[in-house]
Coordinates of C-alpha atoms and ligand atoms in Angstrom, one line a residue:
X1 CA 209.8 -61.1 135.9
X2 CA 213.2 -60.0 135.9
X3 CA 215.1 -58.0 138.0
X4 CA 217.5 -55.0 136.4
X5 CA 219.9 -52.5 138.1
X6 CA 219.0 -50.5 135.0
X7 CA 218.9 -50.2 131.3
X8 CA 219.9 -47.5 128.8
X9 CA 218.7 -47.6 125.3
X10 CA 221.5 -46.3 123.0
X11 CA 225.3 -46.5 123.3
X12 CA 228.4 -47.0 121.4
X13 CA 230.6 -48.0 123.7
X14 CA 229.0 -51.6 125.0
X15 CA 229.9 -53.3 121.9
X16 CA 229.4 -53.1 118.0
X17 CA 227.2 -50.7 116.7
X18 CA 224.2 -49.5 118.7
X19 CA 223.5 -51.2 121.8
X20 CA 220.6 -51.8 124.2
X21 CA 222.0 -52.5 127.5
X22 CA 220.6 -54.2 130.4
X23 CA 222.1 -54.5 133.8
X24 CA 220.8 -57.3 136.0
X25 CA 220.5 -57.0 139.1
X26 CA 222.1 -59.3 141.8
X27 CA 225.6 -60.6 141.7
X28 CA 226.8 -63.2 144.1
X29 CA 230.9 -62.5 143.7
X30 CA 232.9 -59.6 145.6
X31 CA 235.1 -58.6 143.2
X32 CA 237.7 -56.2 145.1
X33 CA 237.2 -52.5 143.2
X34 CA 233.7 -53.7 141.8
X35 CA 232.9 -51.7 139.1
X36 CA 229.2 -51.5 139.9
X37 CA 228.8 -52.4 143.2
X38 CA 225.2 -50.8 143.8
X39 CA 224.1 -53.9 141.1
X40 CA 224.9 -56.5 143.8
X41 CA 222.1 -56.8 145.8
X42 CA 220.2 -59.9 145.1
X43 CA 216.6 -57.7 146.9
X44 CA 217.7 -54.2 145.0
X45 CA 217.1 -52.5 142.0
X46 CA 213.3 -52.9 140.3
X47 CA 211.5 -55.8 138.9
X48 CA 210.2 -55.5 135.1
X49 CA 208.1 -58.2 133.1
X50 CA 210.5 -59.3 130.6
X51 CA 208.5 -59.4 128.4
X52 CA 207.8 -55.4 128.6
X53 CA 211.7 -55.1 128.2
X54 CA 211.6 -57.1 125.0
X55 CA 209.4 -54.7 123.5
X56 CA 210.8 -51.6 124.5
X57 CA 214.2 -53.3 122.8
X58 CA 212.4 -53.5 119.7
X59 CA 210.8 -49.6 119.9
X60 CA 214.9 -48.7 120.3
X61 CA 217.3 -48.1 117.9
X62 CA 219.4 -50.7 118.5
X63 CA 221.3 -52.4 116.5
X64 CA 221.8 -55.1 119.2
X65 CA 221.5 -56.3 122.8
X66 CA 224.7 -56.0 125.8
X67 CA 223.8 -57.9 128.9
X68 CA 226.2 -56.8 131.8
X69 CA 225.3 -56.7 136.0
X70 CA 225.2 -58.0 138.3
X71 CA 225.6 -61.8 137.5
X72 CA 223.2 -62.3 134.2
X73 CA 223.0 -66.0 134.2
X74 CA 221.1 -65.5 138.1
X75 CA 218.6 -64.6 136.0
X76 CA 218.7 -67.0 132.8
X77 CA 215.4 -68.2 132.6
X78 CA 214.1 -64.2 132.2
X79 CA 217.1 -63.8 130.2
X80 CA 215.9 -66.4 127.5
X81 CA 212.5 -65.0 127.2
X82 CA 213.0 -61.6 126.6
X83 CA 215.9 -62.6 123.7
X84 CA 213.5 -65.1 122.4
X85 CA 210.7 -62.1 122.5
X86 CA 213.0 -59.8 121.1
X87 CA 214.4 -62.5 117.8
X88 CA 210.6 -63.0 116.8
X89 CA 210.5 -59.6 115.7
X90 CA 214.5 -58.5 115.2
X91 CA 217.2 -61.1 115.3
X92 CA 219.6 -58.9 117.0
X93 CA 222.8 -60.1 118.3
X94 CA 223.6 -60.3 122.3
X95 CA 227.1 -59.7 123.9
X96 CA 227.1 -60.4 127.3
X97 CA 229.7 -59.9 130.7
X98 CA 229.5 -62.8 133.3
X99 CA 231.9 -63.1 136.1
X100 CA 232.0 -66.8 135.8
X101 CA 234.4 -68.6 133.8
X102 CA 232.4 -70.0 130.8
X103 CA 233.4 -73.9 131.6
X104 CA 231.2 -73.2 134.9
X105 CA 228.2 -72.3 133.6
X106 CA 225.8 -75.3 133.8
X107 CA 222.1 -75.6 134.3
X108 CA 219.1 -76.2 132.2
X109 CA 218.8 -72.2 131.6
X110 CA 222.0 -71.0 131.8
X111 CA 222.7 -73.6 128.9
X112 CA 220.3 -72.1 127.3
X113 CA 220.7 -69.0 128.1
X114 CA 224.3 -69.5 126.7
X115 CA 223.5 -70.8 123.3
X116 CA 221.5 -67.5 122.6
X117 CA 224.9 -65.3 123.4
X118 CA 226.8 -64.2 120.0
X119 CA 229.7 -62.7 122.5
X120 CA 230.9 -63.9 125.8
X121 CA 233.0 -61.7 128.0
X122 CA 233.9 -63.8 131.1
X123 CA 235.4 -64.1 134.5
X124 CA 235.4 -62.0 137.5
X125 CA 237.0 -58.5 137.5
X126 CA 240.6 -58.1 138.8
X127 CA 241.6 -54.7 139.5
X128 CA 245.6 -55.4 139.2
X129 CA 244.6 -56.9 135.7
X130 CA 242.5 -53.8 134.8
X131 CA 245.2 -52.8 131.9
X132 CA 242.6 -49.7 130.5
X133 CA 242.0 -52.3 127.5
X134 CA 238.7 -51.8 125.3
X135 CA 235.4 -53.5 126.3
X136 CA 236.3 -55.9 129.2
X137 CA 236.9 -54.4 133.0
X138 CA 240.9 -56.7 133.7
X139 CA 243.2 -58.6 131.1
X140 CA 242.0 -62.0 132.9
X141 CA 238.7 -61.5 131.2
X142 CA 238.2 -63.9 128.2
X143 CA 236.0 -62.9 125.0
X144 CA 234.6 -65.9 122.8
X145 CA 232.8 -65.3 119.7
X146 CA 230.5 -68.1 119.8
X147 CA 228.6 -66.9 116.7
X148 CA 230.4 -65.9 113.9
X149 CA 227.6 -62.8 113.9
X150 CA 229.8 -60.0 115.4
X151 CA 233.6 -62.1 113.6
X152 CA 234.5 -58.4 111.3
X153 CA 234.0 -56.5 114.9
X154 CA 236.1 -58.5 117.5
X155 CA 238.9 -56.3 116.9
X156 CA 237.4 -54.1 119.7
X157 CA 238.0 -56.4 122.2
X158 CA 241.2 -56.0 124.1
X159 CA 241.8 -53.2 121.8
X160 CA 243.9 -50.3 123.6
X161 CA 241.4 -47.4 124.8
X162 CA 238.0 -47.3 126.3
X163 CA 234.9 -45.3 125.1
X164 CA 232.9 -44.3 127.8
X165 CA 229.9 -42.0 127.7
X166 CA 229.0 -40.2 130.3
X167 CA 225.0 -38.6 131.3
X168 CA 224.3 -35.9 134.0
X169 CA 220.4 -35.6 135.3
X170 CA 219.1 -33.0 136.3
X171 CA 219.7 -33.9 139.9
X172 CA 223.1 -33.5 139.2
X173 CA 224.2 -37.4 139.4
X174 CA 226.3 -38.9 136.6
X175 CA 225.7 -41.9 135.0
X176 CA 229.0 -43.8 133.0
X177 CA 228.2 -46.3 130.3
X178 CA 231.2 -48.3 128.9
X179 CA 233.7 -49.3 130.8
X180 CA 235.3 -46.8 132.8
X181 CA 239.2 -46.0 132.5
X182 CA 241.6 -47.0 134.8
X183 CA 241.1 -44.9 138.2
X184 CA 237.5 -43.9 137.5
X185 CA 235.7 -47.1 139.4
X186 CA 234.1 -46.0 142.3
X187 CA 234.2 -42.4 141.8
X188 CA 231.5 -41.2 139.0
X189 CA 230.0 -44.6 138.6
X190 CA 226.6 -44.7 140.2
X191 CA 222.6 -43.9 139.6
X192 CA 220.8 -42.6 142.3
Ligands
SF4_201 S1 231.1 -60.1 138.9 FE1 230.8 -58.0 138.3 S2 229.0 -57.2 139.5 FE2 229.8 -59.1 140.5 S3 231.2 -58.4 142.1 FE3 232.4 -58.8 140.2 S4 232.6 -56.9 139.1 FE4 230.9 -56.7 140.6

């Protein structure tokens, strides 16, 4: 099982192309101005067989796979299944956020876990180092192309501007996907 703060099953502004993104739940760090701070919680959010998530990847659209939390390598050994699952049917590629630095990631799964990422976007966010810079939250934040897969597209990292989509339900909450701009944390970031 894994446990997710949420998912959403087509955007444009998580990484090249079409993304499937999946928020973990659970998240161990503090960062000051968290940018999702309802995803913390090691006992919130909702459990899901990875498995289940795998397929309902592969019944997307998507061109590809952006992990993002919470702390994604809490949850490594769920992590490799589901992109295992998912690469027997589609080999799409994975970007994913972690708030560690990558020279700390160790373990048996989170090794694992690492050599299954095409794009690594690492280290906690710093709000003074949020710059308003394209797909990572604060300028301290490291991106490694450990592939090759996604080498045409890394551009967009660092590059000036953010694309952020944002979803009203009907119960009148918004949800933001992408990084927000500068000044937006906190404000219309949530899911209730
Ligand atoms: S690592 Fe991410 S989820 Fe965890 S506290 Fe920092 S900004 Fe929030």
């Amino acid at each position: 099982m894994i446990r997710l703060y949420m998912t959403h099953e087509g955007t444009e502004a998580l990484g090249p192309g079409i993304r499937y993104a999946v928020w973990t739940q659970g998240c161990l760090k503090r960062c000051p101005g968290c940018i999702s701070p309802k995803s913390r919680d090691l006992d919130g959010g909702y459990e899901m067989d990875e498995l289940l998530l795998a397929q309902e990847i592969l019944e997307s659209e998507a061109s590809g796979i952006t992990i993002s939390g919470g702390e994604p390598f809490l949850q490594a050994e769920a992590l490799c299944s589901m992109i295992r699952e998912v690469r027997k049917v589609r080999d799409l590629g994975v970007c994913l956020y972690t708030g560690n630095l990558m020279e700390e990631i160790s373990g048996e799964w989170e090794s694992q876990l690492l050599e299954l990422v095409d794009v690594l976007i690492d280290g906690p966010y710093m709000e003074e180092l949020n710059d308003g810079a394209g797909l990572r939250g604060s300028s301290n934040q490291r991106v490694f192309d450990l592939t090759g897969r996604y080498a045409s597209e890394m551009h967009m990292y660092g590059a000036q501007g953010r694309k952020t989509e944002i979803y009203l339900s009907v119960d009148g909450s918004a949800t933001i996907v992408g990084i927000p701009p500068v000044g937006m944390q906190g404000k219309v970031w949530q899911v209730e």
